[in-house]
Short mmCIF file of C-alpha atoms in Angstrom, two decimals:
data_model
loop_
_atom_site.label_atom_id
_atom_site.label_comp_id
_atom_site.label_asym_id
_atom_site.label_seq_id
_atom_site.Cartn_x
_atom_site.Cartn_y
_atom_site.Cartn_z
CA ALA A 802 66.10 107.92 54.09
CA GLN A 803 65.89 111.70 54.34
CA SER A 804 63.31 113.93 55.87
CA VAL A 805 62.66 117.55 56.74
CA THR A 806 60.63 119.17 59.47
CA GLN A 807 59.77 122.76 59.47
CA LEU A 808 58.52 124.02 62.94
CA GLY A 809 55.57 126.31 62.56
CA SER A 810 53.43 126.38 59.49
CA HIS A 811 52.71 130.01 60.07
CA VAL A 812 55.08 132.81 61.47
CA SER A 813 54.05 136.36 61.87
CA VAL A 814 56.50 139.28 62.50
CA SER A 815 56.45 142.88 62.49
CA GLU A 816 58.22 144.89 59.68
CA GLY A 817 61.75 145.48 60.91
CA ALA A 818 61.64 142.58 63.30
CA LEU A 819 64.00 139.38 63.11
CA VAL A 820 62.78 136.56 61.05
CA LEU A 821 63.59 133.06 62.27
CA LEU A 822 62.22 129.98 60.36
CA ARG A 823 63.19 126.62 61.81
CA CYS A 824 64.19 123.50 59.91
CA ASN A 825 65.44 120.25 61.13
CA TYR A 826 66.54 117.55 58.83
CA SER A 827 67.31 113.78 58.74
CA SER A 828 69.74 112.16 56.33
CA SER A 829 71.80 109.08 56.20
CA VAL A 830 74.60 110.76 54.36
CA PRO A 831 76.07 114.19 54.54
CA PRO A 832 73.23 116.37 53.39
CA TYR A 833 73.01 119.27 51.03
CA LEU A 834 70.36 121.72 52.35
CA PHE A 835 68.37 124.37 50.66
CA TRP A 836 65.89 127.13 51.35
CA TYR A 837 63.41 128.09 48.72
CA VAL A 838 60.78 130.81 48.70
CA GLN A 839 57.38 130.65 46.97
CA TYR A 840 55.44 133.88 46.22
CA PRO A 841 51.70 133.48 45.47
CA ASN A 842 51.05 131.72 42.23
CA GLN A 843 54.66 131.48 41.39
CA GLY A 844 57.36 128.85 41.21
CA LEU A 845 60.11 128.21 43.87
CA GLN A 846 63.04 130.46 43.98
CA LEU A 847 66.35 129.38 45.57
CA LEU A 848 67.24 131.51 48.62
CA LEU A 849 70.43 129.86 49.68
CA LYS A 850 72.14 126.56 49.85
CA TYR A 851 74.52 124.56 52.01
CA THR A 852 76.87 121.96 50.41
CA THR A 853 80.18 121.82 52.18
CA GLY A 854 82.51 124.19 53.79
CA ALA A 855 81.40 127.27 55.72
CA THR A 856 78.40 126.40 57.81
CA LEU A 857 76.95 129.97 57.73
CA VAL A 858 75.64 130.58 54.25
CA LYS A 859 74.28 133.94 52.97
CA GLY A 860 71.64 134.14 50.39
CA ILE A 861 69.57 136.61 48.53
CA ASN A 862 67.46 139.27 49.96
CA GLY A 863 69.43 139.52 53.23
CA PHE A 864 68.57 135.97 54.28
CA GLU A 865 71.15 133.63 55.85
CA ALA A 866 71.20 130.11 57.45
CA GLU A 867 73.54 128.16 59.64
CA PHE A 868 74.16 124.43 59.31
CA LYS A 869 74.37 122.79 62.65
CA LYS A 870 75.36 119.15 62.23
CA SER A 871 75.13 118.29 66.01
CA GLU A 872 71.45 119.70 66.02
CA THR A 873 70.56 118.54 62.57
CA SER A 874 69.24 122.08 61.96
CA PHE A 875 69.35 124.51 59.25
CA HIS A 876 67.39 127.53 60.47
CA LEU A 877 66.71 130.57 58.18
CA THR A 878 67.17 134.09 59.58
CA LYS A 879 66.87 137.64 58.43
CA PRO A 880 67.68 140.56 60.76
CA SER A 881 65.02 142.83 59.55
CA ALA A 882 61.75 141.77 57.94
CA HIS A 883 60.36 143.75 54.97
CA MET A 884 56.79 143.57 53.64
CA SER A 885 58.06 141.94 50.41
CA ASP A 886 59.29 138.97 52.52
CA ALA A 887 55.67 137.72 52.96
CA ALA A 888 55.66 134.31 51.15
CA GLU A 889 55.85 130.62 51.70
CA TYR A 890 59.31 129.27 52.63
CA PHE A 891 60.42 125.65 52.04
CA CYS A 892 63.46 123.92 53.44
CA ALA A 893 64.83 120.98 51.53
CA VAL A 894 67.37 118.22 51.71
CA SER A 895 69.24 116.32 49.02
CA GLY A 896 71.05 113.39 50.43
CA ALA A 897 71.39 109.87 49.23
CA ARG A 898 68.36 110.63 46.99
CA ARG A 899 68.87 112.62 43.95
CA ALA A 900 65.63 114.56 44.28
CA LEU A 901 64.75 117.14 46.88
CA THR A 902 62.81 116.15 49.92
CA PHE A 903 60.86 119.24 51.07
CA GLY A 904 59.54 120.21 54.50
CA SER A 905 55.80 121.12 54.74
CA GLY A 906 56.50 124.89 54.37
CA THR A 907 56.23 127.95 56.57
CA ARG A 908 54.03 130.89 55.67
CA LEU A 909 55.68 134.12 56.72
CA GLN A 910 53.43 137.05 57.32
CA VAL A 911 54.94 140.53 57.91
CA GLN A 912 52.68 143.00 59.78
CA PRO A 913 53.17 146.72 59.09
CA ASP B 1477 64.87 134.59 28.87
CA THR B 1478 62.92 132.18 30.96
CA ALA B 1479 65.21 129.34 32.37
CA VAL B 1480 62.45 126.66 33.05
CA SER B 1481 59.21 127.10 31.25
CA GLN B 1482 55.93 125.12 31.43
CA THR B 1483 52.85 125.08 29.19
CA PRO B 1484 50.10 125.54 30.00
CA LYS B 1485 49.92 127.60 33.15
CA TYR B 1486 46.37 126.58 33.90
CA LEU B 1487 44.57 123.43 32.87
CA VAL B 1488 40.94 122.82 33.58
CA THR B 1489 39.55 119.50 32.40
CA GLN B 1490 36.97 116.93 33.15
CA MET B 1491 37.54 113.46 34.85
CA GLY B 1492 38.40 110.80 32.40
CA ASN B 1493 40.26 113.06 29.99
CA ASP B 1494 43.98 112.68 29.05
CA LYS B 1495 46.08 115.67 29.21
CA SER B 1496 49.77 116.65 28.85
CA ILE B 1497 52.01 119.33 30.39
CA LYS B 1498 55.09 120.45 28.72
CA CYS B 1499 58.52 121.63 30.22
CA GLU B 1500 61.56 123.02 28.66
CA GLN B 1501 64.78 124.38 30.20
CA ASN B 1502 67.53 126.43 28.52
CA LEU B 1503 69.99 126.13 31.27
CA GLY B 1504 71.92 123.29 29.75
CA HIS B 1505 71.11 121.09 32.65
CA ASP B 1506 71.40 117.29 32.51
CA THR B 1507 68.70 116.45 35.04
CA MET B 1508 64.98 117.32 35.07
CA TYR B 1509 62.16 116.64 37.51
CA TRP B 1510 58.43 116.66 38.02
CA TYR B 1511 57.07 117.64 41.50
CA LYS B 1512 53.56 117.74 42.62
CA GLN B 1513 52.31 120.41 45.01
CA ASP B 1514 49.01 119.48 46.79
CA SER B 1515 46.40 121.83 48.13
CA LYS B 1516 48.25 121.99 51.46
CA LYS B 1517 51.41 123.22 49.73
CA PHE B 1518 53.18 119.94 50.16
CA LEU B 1519 55.77 119.25 47.46
CA LYS B 1520 56.70 115.73 46.39
CA ILE B 1521 59.03 114.28 43.73
CA MET B 1522 57.29 112.34 41.05
CA PHE B 1523 59.96 111.68 38.45
CA SER B 1524 63.50 112.50 37.48
CA TYR B 1525 65.34 112.11 34.34
CA ASN B 1526 69.08 112.39 33.69
CA ASN B 1527 70.12 112.75 30.05
CA LYS B 1528 66.71 111.32 28.91
CA GLU B 1529 67.10 108.22 31.25
CA LEU B 1530 64.51 107.78 34.02
CA ILE B 1531 66.30 107.68 37.39
CA ILE B 1532 63.58 108.40 39.91
CA ASN B 1533 59.98 107.00 39.60
CA GLU B 1534 58.15 107.56 42.87
CA THR B 1535 54.97 105.72 43.81
CA VAL B 1536 52.92 107.39 41.25
CA PRO B 1537 49.94 105.81 39.51
CA ASN B 1538 50.89 104.52 36.08
CA ARG B 1539 48.27 107.01 34.61
CA PHE B 1540 51.19 109.30 34.76
CA SER B 1541 53.90 108.96 32.23
CA PRO B 1542 56.84 111.22 31.76
CA LYS B 1543 58.54 111.48 28.36
CA SER B 1544 61.83 113.14 27.72
CA PRO B 1545 62.43 113.66 23.89
CA ASP B 1546 65.81 115.28 24.58
CA LYS B 1547 67.63 116.60 27.63
CA ALA B 1548 66.01 120.00 27.50
CA HIS B 1549 62.42 118.78 27.48
CA LEU B 1550 60.49 116.70 29.93
CA ASN B 1551 56.85 116.33 29.37
CA LEU B 1552 54.17 114.77 31.66
CA HIS B 1553 51.24 112.94 30.16
CA ILE B 1554 48.32 111.98 32.28
CA ASN B 1555 45.58 109.41 31.37
CA SER B 1556 42.13 109.09 32.78
CA LEU B 1557 42.30 112.17 35.02
CA GLU B 1558 40.73 111.91 38.53
CA LEU B 1559 39.59 114.53 40.92
CA GLY B 1560 42.62 113.74 43.13
CA ASP B 1561 45.00 114.74 40.34
CA SER B 1562 44.04 118.30 40.92
CA ALA B 1563 47.24 120.13 42.06
CA VAL B 1564 50.06 122.32 40.88
CA TYR B 1565 52.71 120.46 38.91
CA PHE B 1566 56.19 121.94 38.92
CA CYS B 1567 59.05 121.06 36.47
CA ALA B 1568 62.53 121.66 37.72
CA SER B 1569 66.08 121.12 36.34
CA SER B 1570 69.63 120.96 37.67
CA GLN B 1571 73.16 119.93 36.99
CA VAL B 1572 74.20 116.61 38.27
CA PRO B 1573 72.37 116.14 41.57
CA PRO B 1574 72.61 117.06 44.40
CA ALA B 1575 72.88 120.62 42.87
CA GLU B 1576 70.33 123.12 43.28
CA GLN B 1577 67.17 122.91 41.28
CA TYR B 1578 65.63 125.67 39.26
CA PHE B 1579 61.84 125.53 39.05
CA GLY B 1580 59.27 126.48 36.53
CA PRO B 1581 56.24 128.60 37.24
CA GLY B 1582 54.05 125.62 37.71
CA THR B 1583 50.89 124.34 35.98
CA ARG B 1584 47.70 124.42 38.01
CA LEU B 1585 45.49 121.38 37.04
CA THR B 1586 42.02 121.41 38.06
CA VAL B 1587 39.88 118.15 37.25
CA THR B 1588 36.06 118.77 37.56
#
């Protein structure tokens, strides 16, 4: 079985501040982990992914995430938030199942 | 060129009707999926096809029937629509799982 928990359904930061979105996963096999972003009324866009190898992965728009097996975490960070980062963010795991199991999402608000 | 496209983007219909949503991908992927996103933004897999063969069929009412005429198309037909079917339906595609998935723009289904 696999599952994803995203801590915090809403996160609010000021423009220029650090963004930290938390994701913990459960998987019976070595996981593949993903972060997707969804802008209003749009589909999901892949931000970054972890498969194997380097545990710190960089994605688009300045985002990065670190895979920590001991903590079963895959938190998403960005050093400096921009107004355009306001969106819904989803962490997902693909393990024994062939489809993605998503977390419940975190809405990021960026205050001017 | 749009990688994963869905039609229609919006679908408003009455209870009891039958409707279809079409999905096409031009990425040359072997695997396609249907996900349902509810009003709380929660995403859940419904079906997955690999080379026209059904490989995932979640606990979905049998009123929902996917059809894959070829590996570039995966359509979703829904019979006897109910109020609870109102949601956003996303099509996605990928190379052989657990590769990253590419999502369509979604179809917002409203059942009245």
